Short mmCIF file of C-alpha atoms in Angstrom, two decimals:
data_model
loop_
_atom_site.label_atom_id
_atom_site.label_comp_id
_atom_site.label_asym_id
_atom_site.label_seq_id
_atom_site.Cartn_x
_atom_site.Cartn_y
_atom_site.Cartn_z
CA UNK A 1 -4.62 14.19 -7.48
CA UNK A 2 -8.26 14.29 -6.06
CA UNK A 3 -10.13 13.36 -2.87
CA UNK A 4 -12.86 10.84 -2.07
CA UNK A 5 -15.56 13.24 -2.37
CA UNK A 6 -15.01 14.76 -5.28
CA UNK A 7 -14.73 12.02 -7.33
CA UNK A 8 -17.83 10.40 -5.77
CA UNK A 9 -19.74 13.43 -6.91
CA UNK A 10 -18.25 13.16 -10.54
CA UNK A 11 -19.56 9.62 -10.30
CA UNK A 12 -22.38 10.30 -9.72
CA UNK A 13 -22.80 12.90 -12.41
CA UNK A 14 -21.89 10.73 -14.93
CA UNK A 15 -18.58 12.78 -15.51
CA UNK A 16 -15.96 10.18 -16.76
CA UNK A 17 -13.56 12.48 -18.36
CA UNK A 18 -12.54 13.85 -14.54
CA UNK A 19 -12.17 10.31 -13.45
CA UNK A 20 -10.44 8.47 -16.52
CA UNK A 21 -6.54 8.82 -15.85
CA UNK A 22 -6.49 9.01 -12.31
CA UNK A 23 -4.36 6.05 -10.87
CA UNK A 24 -6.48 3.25 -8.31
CA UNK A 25 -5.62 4.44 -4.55
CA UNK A 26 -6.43 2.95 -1.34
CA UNK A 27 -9.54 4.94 -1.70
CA UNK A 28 -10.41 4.19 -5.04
CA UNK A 29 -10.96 0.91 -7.18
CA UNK A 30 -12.57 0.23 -10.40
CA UNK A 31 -13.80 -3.70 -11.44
CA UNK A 32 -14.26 -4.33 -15.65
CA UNK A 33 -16.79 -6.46 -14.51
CA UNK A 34 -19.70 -7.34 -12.80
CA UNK A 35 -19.53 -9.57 -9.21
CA UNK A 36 -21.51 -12.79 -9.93
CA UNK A 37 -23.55 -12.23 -7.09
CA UNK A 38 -25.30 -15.90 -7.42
CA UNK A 39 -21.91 -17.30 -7.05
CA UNK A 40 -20.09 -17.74 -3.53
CA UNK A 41 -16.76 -16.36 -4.57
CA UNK A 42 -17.49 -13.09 -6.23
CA UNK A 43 -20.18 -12.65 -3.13
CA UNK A 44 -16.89 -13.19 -1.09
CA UNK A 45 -14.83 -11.46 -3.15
CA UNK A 46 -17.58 -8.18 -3.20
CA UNK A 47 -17.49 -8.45 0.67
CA UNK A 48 -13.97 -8.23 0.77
CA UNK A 49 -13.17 -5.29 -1.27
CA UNK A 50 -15.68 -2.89 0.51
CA UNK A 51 -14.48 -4.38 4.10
CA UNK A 52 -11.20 -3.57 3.04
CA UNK A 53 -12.03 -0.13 2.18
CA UNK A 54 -14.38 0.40 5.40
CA UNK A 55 -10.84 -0.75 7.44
CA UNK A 56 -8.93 2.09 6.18
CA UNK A 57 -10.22 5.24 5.61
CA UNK A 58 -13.40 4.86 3.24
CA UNK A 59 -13.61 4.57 -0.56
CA UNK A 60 -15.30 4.49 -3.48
CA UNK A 61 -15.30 1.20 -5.52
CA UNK A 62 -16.80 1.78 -9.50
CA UNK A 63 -18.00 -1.38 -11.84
CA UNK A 64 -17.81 -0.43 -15.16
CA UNK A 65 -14.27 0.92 -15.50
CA UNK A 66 -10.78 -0.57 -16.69
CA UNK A 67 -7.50 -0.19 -16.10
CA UNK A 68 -4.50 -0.17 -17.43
CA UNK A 69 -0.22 -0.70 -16.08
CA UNK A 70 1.19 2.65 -16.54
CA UNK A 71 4.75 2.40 -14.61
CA UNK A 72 3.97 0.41 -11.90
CA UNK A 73 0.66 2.13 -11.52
CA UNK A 74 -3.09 0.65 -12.18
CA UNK A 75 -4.76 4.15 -14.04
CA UNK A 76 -8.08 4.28 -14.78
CA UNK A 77 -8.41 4.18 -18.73
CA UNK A 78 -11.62 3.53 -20.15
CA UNK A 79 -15.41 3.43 -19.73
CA UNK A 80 -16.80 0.03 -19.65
CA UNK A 81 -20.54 0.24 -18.84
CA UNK A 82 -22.20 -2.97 -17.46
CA UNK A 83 -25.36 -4.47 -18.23
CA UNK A 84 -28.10 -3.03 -16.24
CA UNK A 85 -29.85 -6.10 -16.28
CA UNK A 86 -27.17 -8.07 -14.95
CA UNK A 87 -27.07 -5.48 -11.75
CA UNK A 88 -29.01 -4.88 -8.92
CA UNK A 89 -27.96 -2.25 -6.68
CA UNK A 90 -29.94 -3.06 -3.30
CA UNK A 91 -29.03 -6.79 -3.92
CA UNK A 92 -25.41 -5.54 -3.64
CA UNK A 93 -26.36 -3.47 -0.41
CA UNK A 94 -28.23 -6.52 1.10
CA UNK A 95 -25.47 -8.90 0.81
CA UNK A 96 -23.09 -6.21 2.54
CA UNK A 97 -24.72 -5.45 5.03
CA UNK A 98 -25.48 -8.88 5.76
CA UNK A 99 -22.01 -10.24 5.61
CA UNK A 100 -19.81 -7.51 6.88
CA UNK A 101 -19.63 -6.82 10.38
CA UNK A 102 -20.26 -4.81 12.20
CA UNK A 103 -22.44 -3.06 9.07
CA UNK A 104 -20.70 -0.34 7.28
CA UNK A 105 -22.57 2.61 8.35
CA UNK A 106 -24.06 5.17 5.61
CA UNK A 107 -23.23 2.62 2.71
CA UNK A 108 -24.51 3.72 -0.55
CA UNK A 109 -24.51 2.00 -3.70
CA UNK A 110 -25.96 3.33 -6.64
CA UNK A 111 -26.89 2.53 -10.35
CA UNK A 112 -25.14 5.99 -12.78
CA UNK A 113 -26.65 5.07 -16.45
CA UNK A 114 -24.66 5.07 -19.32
CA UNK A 115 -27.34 4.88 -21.97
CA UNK A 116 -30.28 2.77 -22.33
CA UNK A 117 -29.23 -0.80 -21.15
CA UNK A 118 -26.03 0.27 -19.33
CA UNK A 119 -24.46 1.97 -17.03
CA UNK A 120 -21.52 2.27 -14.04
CA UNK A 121 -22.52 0.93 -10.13
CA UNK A 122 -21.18 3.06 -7.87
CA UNK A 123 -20.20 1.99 -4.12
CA UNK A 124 -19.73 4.41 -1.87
CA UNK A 125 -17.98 3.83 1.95
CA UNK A 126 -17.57 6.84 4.13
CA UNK A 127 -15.12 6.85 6.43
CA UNK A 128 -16.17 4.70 9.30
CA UNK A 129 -15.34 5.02 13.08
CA UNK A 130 -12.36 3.80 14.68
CA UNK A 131 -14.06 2.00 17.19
CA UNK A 132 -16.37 -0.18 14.72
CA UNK A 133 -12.72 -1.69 13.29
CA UNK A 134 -11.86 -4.04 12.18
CA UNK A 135 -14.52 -5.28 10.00
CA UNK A 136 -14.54 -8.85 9.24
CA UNK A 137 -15.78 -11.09 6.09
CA UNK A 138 -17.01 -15.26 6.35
CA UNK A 139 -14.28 -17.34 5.79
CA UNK A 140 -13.85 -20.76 6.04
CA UNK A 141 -11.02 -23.47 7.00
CA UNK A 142 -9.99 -26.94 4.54
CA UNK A 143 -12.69 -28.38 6.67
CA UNK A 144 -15.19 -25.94 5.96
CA UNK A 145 -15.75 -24.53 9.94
CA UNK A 146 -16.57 -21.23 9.63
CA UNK A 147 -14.55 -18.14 11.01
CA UNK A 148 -13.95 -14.65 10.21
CA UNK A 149 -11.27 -12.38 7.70
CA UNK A 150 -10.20 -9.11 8.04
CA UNK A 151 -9.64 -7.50 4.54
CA UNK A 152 -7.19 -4.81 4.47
CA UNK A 153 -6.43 -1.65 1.86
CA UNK A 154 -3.07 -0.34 1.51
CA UNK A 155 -2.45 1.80 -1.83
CA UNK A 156 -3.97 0.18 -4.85
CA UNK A 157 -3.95 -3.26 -3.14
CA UNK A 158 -6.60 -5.67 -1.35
CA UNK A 159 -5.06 -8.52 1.02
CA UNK A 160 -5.80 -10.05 4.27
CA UNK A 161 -4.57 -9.05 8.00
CA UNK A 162 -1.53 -11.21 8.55
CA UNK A 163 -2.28 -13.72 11.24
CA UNK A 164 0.20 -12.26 13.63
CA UNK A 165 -1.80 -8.99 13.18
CA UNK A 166 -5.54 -10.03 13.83
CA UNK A 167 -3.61 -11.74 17.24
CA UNK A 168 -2.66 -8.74 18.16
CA UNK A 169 -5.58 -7.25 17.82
CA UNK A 170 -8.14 -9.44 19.70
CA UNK A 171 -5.10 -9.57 22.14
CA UNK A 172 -6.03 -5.74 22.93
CA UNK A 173 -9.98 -6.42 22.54
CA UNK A 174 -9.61 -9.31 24.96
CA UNK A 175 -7.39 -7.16 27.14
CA UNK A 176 -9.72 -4.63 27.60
CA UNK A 177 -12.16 -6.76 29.93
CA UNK A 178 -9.22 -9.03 31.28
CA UNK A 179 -6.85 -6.14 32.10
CA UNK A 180 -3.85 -7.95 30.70
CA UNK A 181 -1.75 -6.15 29.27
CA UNK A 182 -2.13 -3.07 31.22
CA UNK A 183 -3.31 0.01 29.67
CA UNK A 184 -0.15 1.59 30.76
CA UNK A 185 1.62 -0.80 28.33
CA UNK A 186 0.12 0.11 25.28
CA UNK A 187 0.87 3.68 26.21
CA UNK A 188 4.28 2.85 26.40
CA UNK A 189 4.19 1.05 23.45
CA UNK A 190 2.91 4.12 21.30
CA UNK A 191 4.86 6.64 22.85
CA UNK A 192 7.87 4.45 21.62
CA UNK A 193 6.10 4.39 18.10
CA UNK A 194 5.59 8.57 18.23
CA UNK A 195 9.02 9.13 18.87
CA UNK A 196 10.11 6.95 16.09
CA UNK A 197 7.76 8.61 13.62
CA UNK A 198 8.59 11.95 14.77
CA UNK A 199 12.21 11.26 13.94
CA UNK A 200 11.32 10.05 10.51
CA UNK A 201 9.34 13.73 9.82
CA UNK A 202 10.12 16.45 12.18
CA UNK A 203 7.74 18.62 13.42
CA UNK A 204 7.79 21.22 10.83
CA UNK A 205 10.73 19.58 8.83
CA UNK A 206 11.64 22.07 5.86
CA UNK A 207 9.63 20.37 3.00
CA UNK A 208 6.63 20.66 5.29
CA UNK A 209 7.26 24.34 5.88
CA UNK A 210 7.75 24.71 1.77
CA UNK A 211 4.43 23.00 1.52
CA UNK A 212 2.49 25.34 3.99
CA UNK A 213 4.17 28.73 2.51
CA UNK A 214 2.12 27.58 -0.29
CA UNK A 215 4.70 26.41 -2.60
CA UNK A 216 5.37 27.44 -5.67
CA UNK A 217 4.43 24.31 -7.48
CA UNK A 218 5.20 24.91 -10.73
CA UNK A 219 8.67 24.51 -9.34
CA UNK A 220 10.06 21.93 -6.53
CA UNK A 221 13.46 22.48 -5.26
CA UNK A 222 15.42 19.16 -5.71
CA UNK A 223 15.40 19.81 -1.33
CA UNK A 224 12.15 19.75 -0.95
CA UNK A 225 11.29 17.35 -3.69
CA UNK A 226 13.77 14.89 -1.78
CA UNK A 227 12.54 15.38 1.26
CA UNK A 228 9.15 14.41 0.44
CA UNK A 229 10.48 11.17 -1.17
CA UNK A 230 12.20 10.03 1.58
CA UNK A 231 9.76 10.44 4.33
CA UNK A 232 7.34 8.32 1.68
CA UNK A 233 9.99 5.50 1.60
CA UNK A 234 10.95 5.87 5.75
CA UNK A 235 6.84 5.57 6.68
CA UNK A 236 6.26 2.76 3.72
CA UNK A 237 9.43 0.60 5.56
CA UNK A 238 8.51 1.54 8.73
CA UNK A 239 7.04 -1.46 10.86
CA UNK A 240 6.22 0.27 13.83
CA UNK A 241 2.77 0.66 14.30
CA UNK A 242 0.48 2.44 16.46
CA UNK A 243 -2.07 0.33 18.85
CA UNK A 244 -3.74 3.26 19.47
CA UNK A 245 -6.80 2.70 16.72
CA UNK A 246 -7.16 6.58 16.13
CA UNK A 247 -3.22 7.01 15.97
CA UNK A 248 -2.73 4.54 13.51
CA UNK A 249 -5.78 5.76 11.41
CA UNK A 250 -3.97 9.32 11.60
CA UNK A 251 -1.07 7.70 10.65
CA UNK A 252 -1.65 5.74 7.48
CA UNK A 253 -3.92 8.81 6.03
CA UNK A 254 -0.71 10.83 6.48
CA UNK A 255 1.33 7.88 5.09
CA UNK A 256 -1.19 7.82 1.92
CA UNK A 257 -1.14 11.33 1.29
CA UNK A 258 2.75 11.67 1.41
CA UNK A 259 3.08 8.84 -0.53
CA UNK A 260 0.66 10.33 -3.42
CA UNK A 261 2.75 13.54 -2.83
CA UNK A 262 5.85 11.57 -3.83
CA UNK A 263 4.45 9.87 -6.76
CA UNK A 264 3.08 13.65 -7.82
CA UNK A 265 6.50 15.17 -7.74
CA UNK A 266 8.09 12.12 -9.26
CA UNK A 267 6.56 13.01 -12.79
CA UNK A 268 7.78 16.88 -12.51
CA UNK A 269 10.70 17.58 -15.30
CA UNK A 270 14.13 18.54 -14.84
CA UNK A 271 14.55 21.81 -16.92
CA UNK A 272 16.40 22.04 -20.14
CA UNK A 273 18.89 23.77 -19.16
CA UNK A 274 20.88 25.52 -15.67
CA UNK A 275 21.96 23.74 -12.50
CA UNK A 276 19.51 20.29 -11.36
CA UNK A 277 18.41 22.09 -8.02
CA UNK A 278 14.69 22.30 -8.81
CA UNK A 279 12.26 20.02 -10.92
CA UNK A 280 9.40 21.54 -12.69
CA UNK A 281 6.60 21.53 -14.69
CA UNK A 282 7.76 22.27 -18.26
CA UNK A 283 7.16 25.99 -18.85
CA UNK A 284 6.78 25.66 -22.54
CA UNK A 285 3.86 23.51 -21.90
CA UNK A 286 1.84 26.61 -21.07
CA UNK A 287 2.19 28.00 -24.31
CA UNK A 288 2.13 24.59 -25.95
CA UNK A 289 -0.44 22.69 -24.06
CA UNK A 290 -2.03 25.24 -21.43
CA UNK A 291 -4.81 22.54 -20.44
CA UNK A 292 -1.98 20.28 -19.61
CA UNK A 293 0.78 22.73 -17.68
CA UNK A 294 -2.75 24.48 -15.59
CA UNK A 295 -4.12 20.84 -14.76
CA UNK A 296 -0.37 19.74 -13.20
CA UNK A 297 -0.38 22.73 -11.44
CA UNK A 298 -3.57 22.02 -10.25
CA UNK A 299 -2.63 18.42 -8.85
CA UNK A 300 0.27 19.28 -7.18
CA UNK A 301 -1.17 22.06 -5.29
CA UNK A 302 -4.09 19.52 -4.33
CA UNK A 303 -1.80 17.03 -3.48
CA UNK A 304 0.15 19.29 -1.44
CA UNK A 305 -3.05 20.81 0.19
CA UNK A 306 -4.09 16.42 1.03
CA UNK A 307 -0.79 16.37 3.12
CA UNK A 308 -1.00 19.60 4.80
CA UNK A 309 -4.25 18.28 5.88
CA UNK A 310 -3.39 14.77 6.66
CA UNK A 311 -0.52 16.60 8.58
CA UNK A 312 -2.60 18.73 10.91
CA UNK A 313 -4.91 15.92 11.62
CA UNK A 314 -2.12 13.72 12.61
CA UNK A 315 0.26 16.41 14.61
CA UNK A 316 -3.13 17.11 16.53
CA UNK A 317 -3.87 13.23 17.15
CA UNK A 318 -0.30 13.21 18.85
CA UNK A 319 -1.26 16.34 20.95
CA UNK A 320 -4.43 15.08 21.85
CA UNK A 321 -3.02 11.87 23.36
CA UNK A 322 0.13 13.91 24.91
CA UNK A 323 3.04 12.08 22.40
CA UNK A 324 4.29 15.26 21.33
CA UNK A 325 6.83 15.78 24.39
#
């Protein structure tokens, strides 16, 4: 596994090979082809997927790429340069910034040639502040009055805020200025949600501690590797959510980063032989294939570092807004 900027910059640099075979993410999605940009829908649809990205935590979204299923998973398999002529990366900018609001802040979008007359358009969204979400899309009703959307990310997958949801959350806008609920309720209400979380992962629960004594990773005990797939599963299925707009941002990086944790450790082998209380990465592949045994190594210690970060930032969201007593 990888992070936002580093595959940005290998974007940018026209370096495929480090991008090809990593699975789509929250933070990263790849189109075959170009958005129609003289059509309404794929202007929509454009609008969408970058509001969606700026509503979690940032992204990078590259057209010129295809995927493929790989057990359950969308992986990024092959180059597919665009036309050039067929793409226009300010054009792309303009309509964004005119459609989403408030404007994604520090929006780049960028042409990465592929040869003469083709090439890959790169869309970067930092991470945007917590206090500029949600950000909205047009929409329309059967009778064409016109309203607002809120596109949302979660793993490899673009949908809209259930309508329950965006209620709640001009609820708490409106709130604000009408003092109804009180701020002393929403405390409540995320103190309940702390505890809960905090009894789903511990502070320093044992596969956390594994994790920060720096592993190894070239072998998980079956403990640890367990533990990290059940806190994936209890924060997926959990439905308690912060209101807190920082907590829950905290929350859902942490929740992405164990979950890509889980999917790491998920393709380590059980060895050939002696009792199943570790999984590993094969051993004979470093004589055999030492590209391919030093690159796994490689991933899970980055995926490990990811949620030892996402960790910290979280644990010191909770002790910034007192929810760790």
């Amino acid at each position: 596994m990888t992070d936002l900027a580093t595959v940005y910059q290998a974007a940018l640099q026209g370096q495929w090979d480090s991008v090809l075979g990593l699975p789509e993410t929250s933070w990263l999605d790849v189109k075959s082809s170009i958005y129609a940009l003289d059509q309404a829908g794929p202007r929509a649809e454009l609008c969408k997927d970058v509001a969606a990205m700026a509503n979690a935590q940032g992204g990078l979204l590259l057209v010129g790429l295809r995927t493929e299923l790989v057990e359950g998973r969308e992986i990024i398999s092959e180059l597919k340069p665009v036309p050039q002529r067929l793409i226009d990366p300010g054009r792309h900018r303009k309509i964004l910034m005119e459609q989403v609001r408030p404007p994604v802040r520090e929006l780049h979008t960028e042409w990465v040639p592929c040869g003469e007359d083709s090439g890959v358009l790169v869309m970067h969204i930092p991470p945007q502040r917590s206090t500029d979400k949600p950000f909205v899309v047009p929409a329309t009703d059967p009778k064409g009055r016109e309203g607002v959307a809120v596109p949302v990310r979660s793993g490899d997958d673009t949908s809209w805020l259930k309508p329950a949801e965006l209620q709640r959350l001009l609820a708490l806008g409106w709130s604000s200025t009408n003092g109804a609920p009180r701020p002393s309720a929403t405390a409540t209400a995320d103190q309940t949600t702390a505890a809960r979380l905090l009894q789903l992962v511990p502070l320093d629960t044992p596969w956390i501690k594994h994790l920060r004594n720096g592993g190894p990773f070239h072998r998980v005990p079956a403990t640890v590797s367990d533990g990290v797939h059940d806190a994936a599963e209890a924060l997926a299925g959990e439905v308690l959510r912060f209101r807190d707009p920082e907590l829950a941002a905290a929350t859902e990086y942490f929740t992405n980063a164990v979950r890509e944790l889980s999917n790491v450790f998920g393709g380590l082998h059980t060895p050939l032989d002696g009792p199943l209380t570790y999984f590993e990465v094969p051993p004979e592949w470093k004589r055999t294939d030492p590209a391919r045994y030093y690159e796994a190594l490689k991933e899970n210690s980055q995926a490990a570092k990811s949620v030892l970060d996402a960790y910290q930032n979280w644990v010191n969201k909770l002790n910034k807004k007192g929810l760790l007593t």
